[in-house]
Short mmCIF file of C-alpha atoms in Angstrom, two decimals:
data_model
loop_
_atom_site.label_atom_id
_atom_site.label_comp_id
_atom_site.label_asym_id
_atom_site.label_seq_id
_atom_site.Cartn_x
_atom_site.Cartn_y
_atom_site.Cartn_z
CA MET A 253 -58.14 38.81 -54.47
CA ARG A 254 -59.38 38.52 -51.45
CA LEU A 255 -63.15 40.32 -52.79
CA GLN A 256 -63.19 37.70 -55.12
CA ALA A 257 -63.24 35.13 -52.45
CA VAL A 258 -65.74 37.58 -51.18
CA LEU A 259 -67.74 37.16 -54.02
CA TYR A 260 -68.18 33.61 -54.17
CA ARG A 261 -68.77 33.66 -50.56
CA LEU A 262 -72.39 36.39 -51.72
CA VAL A 263 -73.03 34.17 -54.68
CA ARG A 264 -72.73 30.71 -53.72
CA PRO A 265 -75.95 29.40 -51.57
CA LEU A 266 -77.39 30.58 -54.88
CA ILE A 267 -75.61 28.39 -56.98
CA PHE A 268 -75.93 25.19 -54.57
CA THR A 269 -79.93 25.52 -55.21
CA LEU A 270 -79.09 24.85 -59.03
CA ASP A 271 -78.63 20.89 -59.58
CA ALA A 272 -74.75 20.05 -59.45
CA GLU A 273 -74.62 18.74 -63.04
CA ARG A 274 -76.26 21.53 -63.91
CA ALA A 275 -74.82 25.10 -61.56
CA HIS A 276 -70.86 23.11 -63.03
CA ARG A 277 -72.40 23.64 -66.69
CA LEU A 278 -73.68 27.17 -66.30
CA THR A 279 -70.08 27.78 -65.19
CA ILE A 280 -68.46 26.57 -67.76
CA ALA A 281 -70.81 28.58 -70.03
CA ALA A 282 -70.40 31.74 -68.33
CA LEU A 283 -66.35 31.16 -68.15
CA ARG A 284 -66.29 31.00 -71.93
CA VAL A 285 -67.58 33.85 -72.61
CA LEU A 286 -64.91 35.41 -70.13
CA LYS A 287 -62.06 36.83 -71.07
CA PRO A 288 -58.23 35.14 -70.51
CA ARG A 289 -56.11 36.58 -68.24
CA LEU A 290 -53.09 37.01 -68.70
CA PRO A 291 -51.51 34.15 -65.79
CA GLN A 292 -49.10 35.74 -62.49
CA PRO A 293 -45.26 35.03 -63.88
CA THR A 294 -43.51 32.39 -62.33
CA ASP A 295 -42.82 32.62 -58.57
CA PRO A 296 -38.46 31.59 -58.46
CA VAL A 297 -39.41 30.08 -54.73
CA LEU A 298 -43.12 28.69 -56.42
CA GLY A 299 -42.15 27.58 -59.64
CA ILE A 300 -40.09 24.07 -59.98
CA ARG A 301 -39.32 21.89 -63.08
CA VAL A 302 -41.14 17.82 -63.18
CA ALA A 303 -40.63 15.93 -66.23
CA GLY A 304 -38.85 18.15 -67.76
CA ILE A 305 -41.94 20.84 -67.96
CA ASP A 306 -41.00 24.17 -65.68
CA PHE A 307 -44.40 24.48 -64.27
CA PRO A 308 -45.09 28.54 -63.10
CA ASN A 309 -46.91 27.75 -60.06
CA PRO A 310 -46.75 23.78 -58.40
CA ILE A 311 -51.39 24.21 -58.16
CA GLY A 312 -53.01 22.24 -60.91
CA LEU A 313 -56.62 21.74 -61.44
CA ALA A 314 -57.50 17.87 -61.50
CA ALA A 315 -59.70 16.69 -64.08
CA GLY A 316 -62.97 16.53 -64.24
CA PHE A 317 -63.45 20.01 -64.35
CA ASP A 318 -62.83 21.09 -68.18
CA LYS A 319 -63.64 18.06 -69.89
CA ASP A 320 -63.56 19.31 -73.12
CA GLY A 321 -61.30 21.80 -72.50
CA GLU A 322 -63.23 24.62 -73.19
CA VAL A 323 -61.83 26.94 -70.47
CA PHE A 324 -58.22 26.22 -70.13
CA GLU A 325 -57.03 29.29 -70.75
CA GLN A 326 -59.66 30.88 -68.10
CA MET A 327 -58.72 29.17 -65.14
CA LEU A 328 -55.25 29.07 -65.80
CA GLY A 329 -56.24 33.41 -65.67
CA PHE A 330 -57.29 32.97 -61.77
CA GLY A 331 -54.04 31.07 -60.99
CA PHE A 332 -53.74 27.77 -61.69
CA GLY A 333 -50.33 26.54 -62.49
CA PHE A 334 -51.97 24.20 -64.67
CA VAL A 335 -55.06 22.70 -65.76
CA GLU A 336 -55.73 19.39 -66.70
CA VAL A 337 -58.45 19.02 -69.06
CA GLY A 338 -60.27 16.56 -69.43
CA THR A 339 -60.73 13.24 -68.97
CA LEU A 340 -60.68 12.11 -72.78
CA THR A 341 -62.36 9.59 -74.83
CA PRO A 342 -60.97 8.25 -78.49
CA ARG A 343 -65.49 8.19 -78.81
CA PRO A 344 -67.91 10.81 -77.78
CA GLN A 345 -69.56 9.73 -74.38
CA SER A 346 -72.81 10.34 -72.64
CA GLY A 347 -71.81 8.51 -69.36
CA ASN A 348 -73.90 7.72 -67.33
CA SER A 349 -77.28 7.88 -66.35
CA ARG A 350 -77.97 11.19 -64.09
CA PRO A 351 -78.63 12.99 -61.48
CA ARG A 352 -74.80 11.25 -61.54
CA LEU A 353 -73.12 14.17 -59.37
CA PHE A 354 -73.71 15.37 -55.14
CA ARG A 355 -71.93 17.62 -53.25
CA LEU A 356 -72.34 16.70 -50.32
CA GLU A 357 -72.37 20.10 -48.16
CA GLU A 358 -72.42 19.12 -45.04
CA ASP A 359 -68.85 16.14 -45.39
CA ARG A 360 -67.10 19.26 -48.53
CA ALA A 361 -67.09 16.02 -50.54
CA VAL A 362 -68.53 14.87 -53.84
CA ILE A 363 -69.68 12.62 -55.32
CA ASN A 364 -69.97 11.57 -58.96
CA ARG A 365 -70.40 8.41 -61.60
CA MET A 366 -70.15 10.32 -65.06
CA GLY A 367 -68.60 7.62 -66.68
CA PHE A 368 -65.97 9.67 -68.38
CA ASN A 369 -68.89 11.88 -70.19
CA ASN A 370 -66.76 14.04 -72.60
CA GLY A 371 -67.01 14.92 -76.18
CA GLY A 372 -64.77 12.85 -77.49
CA LEU A 373 -61.43 13.61 -79.85
CA ALA A 374 -62.61 14.85 -82.53
CA ARG A 375 -64.43 17.59 -80.94
CA LEU A 376 -61.42 18.95 -79.26
CA GLU A 377 -59.41 18.55 -82.39
CA ALA A 378 -62.18 20.50 -84.12
CA ARG A 379 -62.04 23.04 -80.76
CA ARG A 380 -57.93 23.50 -81.99
CA THR A 381 -58.47 24.28 -86.04
CA ALA A 382 -60.82 25.34 -86.42
CA ARG A 383 -60.91 29.51 -88.76
CA ARG A 384 -61.62 32.18 -85.90
CA PRO A 385 -63.96 35.18 -86.39
CA PRO A 386 -61.48 37.77 -88.43
CA LEU A 387 -61.69 40.73 -85.06
CA ARG A 388 -61.39 37.04 -83.12
CA GLU A 389 -58.28 36.49 -85.12
CA VAL A 390 -57.22 40.50 -84.06
CA GLU A 391 -57.33 39.23 -80.26
CA PHE A 392 -55.21 36.19 -80.59
CA LYS A 393 -53.12 38.16 -82.27
CA LEU A 394 -52.68 40.79 -79.38
CA ARG A 395 -52.57 38.49 -76.08
CA GLU A 396 -49.46 36.30 -78.69
CA LEU A 397 -47.92 39.54 -78.46
CA GLU A 398 -48.83 40.59 -74.58
CA PHE A 399 -47.01 37.28 -73.17
CA LYS A 400 -44.47 38.12 -75.73
CA LEU A 401 -44.21 41.38 -73.87
CA SER A 402 -44.67 40.75 -70.72
CA GLY A 403 -42.49 37.66 -70.44
CA ARG A 404 -44.82 34.93 -68.86
CA LYS A 405 -45.56 32.52 -69.88
CA PRO A 406 -49.40 30.52 -70.75
CA GLY A 407 -49.35 28.50 -68.42
CA TRP A 408 -49.30 24.12 -69.18
CA VAL A 409 -52.09 21.79 -70.24
CA GLY A 410 -52.41 18.12 -69.34
CA PHE A 411 -54.26 16.07 -70.69
CA ASN A 412 -56.81 12.62 -68.86
CA ILE A 413 -57.24 10.29 -70.84
CA GLY A 414 -59.52 6.84 -70.56
CA ALA A 415 -61.09 4.37 -72.92
CA ASN A 416 -64.94 4.48 -74.05
CA LYS A 417 -66.53 1.56 -71.91
CA ASP A 418 -67.60 0.26 -74.72
CA SER A 419 -64.51 -0.20 -76.53
CA SER A 420 -63.53 -4.44 -77.91
CA ASP A 421 -59.34 -2.60 -77.27
CA ARG A 422 -58.23 -0.47 -74.15
CA VAL A 423 -55.59 -0.63 -75.12
CA ALA A 424 -56.00 0.16 -78.13
CA ASP A 425 -58.13 2.89 -77.06
CA TYR A 426 -55.53 4.96 -75.08
CA VAL A 427 -52.74 4.60 -77.44
CA GLU A 428 -55.15 5.93 -80.72
CA ALA A 429 -55.47 8.93 -78.55
CA VAL A 430 -51.42 9.60 -76.96
CA SER A 431 -50.00 8.93 -80.64
CA ARG A 432 -53.74 11.59 -81.39
CA ILE A 433 -53.25 14.60 -78.59
CA GLY A 434 -49.36 13.76 -78.13
CA PRO A 435 -49.06 17.39 -80.45
CA CYS A 436 -51.14 19.73 -78.00
CA ALA A 437 -50.06 18.42 -75.18
CA THR A 438 -47.82 19.21 -72.33
CA TYR A 439 -48.60 15.77 -70.97
CA ILE A 440 -50.47 12.93 -70.74
CA ALA A 441 -51.87 11.38 -68.24
CA ILE A 442 -53.39 7.47 -68.35
CA ASN A 443 -56.42 7.42 -65.92
CA VAL A 444 -56.69 3.92 -65.43
CA SER A 445 -58.73 4.45 -62.27
CA SER A 446 -62.05 5.73 -62.30
CA PRO A 447 -64.32 3.91 -59.81
CA ASN A 448 -66.85 5.31 -63.13
CA THR A 449 -66.03 2.65 -66.36
CA PRO A 450 -66.74 -0.44 -65.26
CA GLY A 451 -63.03 -3.29 -64.90
CA LEU A 452 -61.07 0.20 -65.38
CA ARG A 453 -59.04 -0.35 -62.83
CA ALA A 454 -58.62 -4.00 -63.88
CA LEU A 455 -55.57 -2.29 -66.35
CA GLN A 456 -53.19 -1.52 -63.14
CA ASP A 457 -52.67 -5.11 -62.31
CA LYS A 458 -49.13 -5.43 -62.94
CA GLY A 459 -49.34 -7.54 -66.59
CA ALA A 460 -52.20 -5.85 -67.58
CA LEU A 461 -50.52 -2.23 -66.89
CA ASP A 462 -47.18 -3.02 -68.14
CA GLU A 463 -49.75 -4.46 -71.40
CA LEU A 464 -51.26 -0.85 -71.49
CA LEU A 465 -47.71 0.94 -71.03
CA ALA A 466 -45.82 -0.06 -73.59
CA ALA A 467 -47.91 0.17 -76.27
CA VAL A 468 -48.71 4.35 -75.09
CA VAL A 469 -44.97 4.98 -74.65
CA GLU A 470 -44.13 2.99 -77.01
CA ALA A 471 -47.31 5.41 -79.46
CA ARG A 472 -46.01 8.26 -78.07
CA GLY A 473 -42.89 7.66 -79.16
CA ASP A 474 -38.84 9.72 -78.35
CA GLU A 475 -40.16 13.33 -80.01
CA GLY A 476 -44.00 13.11 -77.59
CA PRO A 477 -45.08 14.56 -73.91
CA PRO A 478 -43.66 13.69 -70.92
CA LEU A 479 -46.57 10.46 -69.37
CA PHE A 480 -48.04 10.44 -66.17
CA LEU A 481 -49.63 7.57 -64.79
CA LYS A 482 -53.19 7.65 -62.48
CA VAL A 483 -54.03 5.58 -59.76
CA ALA A 484 -57.05 4.90 -57.77
CA PRO A 485 -56.40 5.39 -53.01
CA ASP A 486 -58.37 1.92 -52.73
CA LEU A 487 -54.87 0.22 -53.29
CA GLU A 488 -52.75 -2.31 -51.11
CA PRO A 489 -49.40 -2.72 -50.59
CA GLY A 490 -48.25 -5.11 -52.97
CA ASP A 491 -50.22 -3.01 -56.13
CA VAL A 492 -48.04 0.07 -54.49
CA ASP A 493 -44.61 -1.57 -55.34
CA ASN A 494 -46.31 -3.17 -58.88
CA ILE A 495 -47.12 0.14 -60.07
CA VAL A 496 -44.05 1.24 -59.67
CA GLU A 497 -41.42 -0.90 -60.90
CA VAL A 498 -44.07 -0.84 -63.40
CA SER A 499 -44.09 2.56 -64.23
CA LEU A 500 -40.12 2.56 -63.88
CA ARG A 501 -39.42 0.10 -66.10
CA ARG A 502 -41.50 1.49 -68.52
CA ARG A 503 -40.09 5.00 -67.73
CA LEU A 504 -42.49 6.61 -67.00
CA ASP A 505 -42.91 11.20 -66.11
CA ALA A 506 -45.05 10.46 -63.21
CA LEU A 507 -47.47 9.37 -61.46
CA ILE A 508 -50.32 11.31 -60.28
CA VAL A 509 -51.82 10.70 -56.27
CA SER A 510 -54.01 9.45 -56.51
CA ASN A 511 -58.10 8.95 -58.19
CA THR A 512 -61.22 9.34 -56.46
CA THR A 513 -62.54 6.60 -53.22
CA VAL A 514 -65.01 4.49 -53.93
CA SER A 515 -65.06 3.55 -49.49
CA ARG A 516 -67.33 5.63 -47.67
CA PRO A 517 -65.59 7.29 -44.37
CA ALA A 518 -68.03 8.51 -41.24
CA LEU A 519 -70.33 11.32 -43.72
CA ARG A 520 -72.98 12.96 -42.46
CA SER A 521 -75.11 14.13 -45.67
CA ARG A 522 -78.38 12.74 -47.14
CA PHE A 523 -75.70 11.64 -50.60
CA ALA A 524 -73.65 8.64 -48.89
CA ALA A 525 -74.91 6.38 -49.70
CA GLU A 526 -74.58 7.79 -53.70
CA ALA A 527 -73.17 5.05 -56.00
CA GLY A 528 -69.64 6.01 -57.24
CA GLY A 529 -66.08 7.92 -56.28
CA LEU A 530 -65.81 10.63 -53.43
CA SER A 531 -63.82 13.08 -53.51
CA GLY A 532 -63.18 16.52 -50.83
CA ARG A 533 -62.06 17.23 -47.25
CA PRO A 534 -63.19 12.79 -46.38
CA LEU A 535 -60.25 11.83 -48.91
CA LYS A 536 -58.10 13.64 -47.53
CA SER A 537 -56.30 11.43 -44.66
CA LEU A 538 -55.73 8.15 -47.55
CA ALA A 539 -54.70 9.92 -50.33
CA LEU A 540 -52.50 11.55 -48.56
CA GLU A 541 -51.22 7.83 -46.57
CA ARG A 542 -51.41 7.10 -50.51
CA LEU A 543 -49.35 8.93 -51.67
CA ARG A 544 -46.65 8.02 -48.72
CA ASP A 545 -46.52 4.60 -50.48
CA PHE A 546 -45.53 5.61 -53.26
CA ARG A 547 -42.87 7.75 -52.06
CA LYS A 548 -41.80 4.81 -49.83
CA ALA A 549 -42.23 2.40 -52.96
CA SER A 550 -40.03 4.38 -54.77
CA GLY A 551 -37.93 5.81 -52.98
CA GLY A 552 -38.32 9.54 -55.48
CA GLU A 553 -37.15 8.16 -58.33
CA ILE A 554 -40.55 8.73 -59.97
CA PRO A 555 -42.16 12.43 -59.45
CA LEU A 556 -45.63 13.04 -57.51
CA VAL A 557 -48.26 14.50 -58.17
CA ALA A 558 -50.84 14.95 -54.38
CA VAL A 559 -55.07 14.95 -55.46
CA GLY A 560 -57.40 14.55 -53.13
CA GLY A 561 -58.70 17.00 -50.40
CA ILE A 562 -56.12 19.59 -50.87
CA GLU A 563 -57.90 22.72 -49.48
CA SER A 564 -55.15 25.10 -48.42
CA GLY A 565 -51.09 25.94 -48.38
CA THR A 566 -51.50 24.21 -45.72
CA ASP A 567 -53.22 20.91 -47.29
CA ALA A 568 -50.73 21.69 -50.34
CA TYR A 569 -47.81 21.83 -48.03
CA GLU A 570 -48.00 18.38 -45.99
CA ARG A 571 -48.04 16.86 -49.65
CA ILE A 572 -45.20 17.95 -50.71
CA ARG A 573 -42.79 17.20 -47.90
CA ALA A 574 -44.43 14.07 -48.06
CA GLY A 575 -42.94 14.00 -51.09
CA ALA A 576 -44.95 15.00 -54.01
CA SER A 577 -43.68 18.64 -56.75
CA LEU A 578 -47.09 19.27 -58.01
CA VAL A 579 -50.41 18.74 -56.76
CA GLN A 580 -54.10 19.65 -57.54
CA LEU A 581 -57.83 20.43 -56.68
CA TYR A 582 -60.98 20.65 -57.67
CA THR A 583 -64.10 19.84 -54.16
CA ALA A 584 -62.56 22.44 -52.78
CA LEU A 585 -62.93 24.79 -56.00
CA VAL A 586 -66.52 24.05 -55.25
CA TYR A 587 -66.96 24.93 -52.09
CA GLU A 588 -64.23 27.82 -52.11
CA GLY A 589 -64.33 29.88 -55.55
CA PRO A 590 -62.31 31.24 -58.30
CA GLY A 591 -59.78 32.16 -55.69
CA LEU A 592 -58.70 29.82 -54.27
CA ALA A 593 -55.90 28.74 -56.21
CA ARG A 594 -53.72 32.48 -55.56
CA ARG A 595 -54.85 31.70 -52.11
CA ILE A 596 -53.06 28.48 -51.51
CA ALA A 597 -50.48 29.91 -53.23
CA ARG A 598 -49.65 32.37 -51.07
CA GLU A 599 -50.38 30.21 -47.78
CA LEU A 600 -47.63 27.76 -49.36
CA LYS A 601 -44.83 30.54 -49.96
CA ALA A 602 -45.66 31.33 -46.89
CA LEU A 603 -44.73 28.32 -46.01
CA LEU A 604 -42.04 28.46 -47.16
CA LEU A 605 -39.59 31.00 -46.23
CA ARG A 606 -41.38 30.56 -42.75
CA ASP A 607 -39.62 27.05 -42.44
CA GLY A 608 -36.09 27.80 -44.61
CA PHE A 609 -36.86 26.69 -48.43
CA ALA A 610 -35.38 29.03 -50.44
CA ARG A 611 -37.67 27.15 -53.35
CA LEU A 612 -40.55 24.88 -53.83
CA ASP A 613 -37.94 21.98 -55.46
CA GLU A 614 -35.63 22.58 -51.40
CA ALA A 615 -38.93 21.77 -49.20
CA VAL A 616 -40.21 18.43 -51.54
CA GLY A 617 -40.03 14.94 -49.78
CA SER A 618 -38.39 17.09 -46.36
CA ALA A 619 -40.78 14.67 -44.85
CA ALA A 620 -40.53 12.01 -46.23
CA PRO A 621 -38.75 8.47 -44.27
#
């Protein structure tokens, strides 16, 4: 895996000569032709049970990388314990006009104003139900047998959902997505925190959030997958309290803290003034602060998933001790390459054992007040 990191550093300058969005699409195209590798077996130290799901490790790929569910198997093969596909909307939409994705290399950050560009639920459903050519069918059966003989699990896939930009009833969009995606999802993430769909973040307001969560919980039913809620980092203390209150009352399964920020800390890149959501290293302190706020407000009564500026095992360990049960990353992958998930897992395990934790869940919230 260390060789993988060296190889990525050699090709990264070439990749970075391309427009950020074009480079991303080429990456997805390249991954699609790779045969997925077997994920690593569940590590007895890093495995953790959250919302009734046994995650093989806590390192997840955040939504935004694999918008249409094209390469989640390949990414699980790179060592991620779970992959979040999306954001998906009921109907296809092209998103905002280009350019809309910017690498801030000096800051190890990204600004995006993609606008939920995706192929919609129908494309995802068609991909799942498409009949495989005979040779691919044989390959699929062999992979199933390989998993059974190895005793390994193929990893978990969550689906991040949102509303169409031009929707006249956004609650209905979420209800439709939950109903259609539920049968194939490990969990569903309700995204009400993207800054790139006008008015979407208003769904975090107490009354609107309560109406939305009541509707999606009913649509999910008793047998559906766990529901996670993805929130923004740009919240006031009262907002945090209200979100926790509503989430607990509606019996949500986890909170994902947090999405990109519209704030602008000191940045060096020439793209610093671009509109959109900022992610990566400059988001680290704000995301950690907001995680601590949600842990304090919830008292540990609801699992937390930490996102924002995580690029090392030390970062992941800090979030876990602050109260996160799982972590997700995306922007750091742009700068470190596909070996990052396994590196973070190795570093995190070493830190846990160093401090006397035999299992990950023992460390969750251990530094929380």
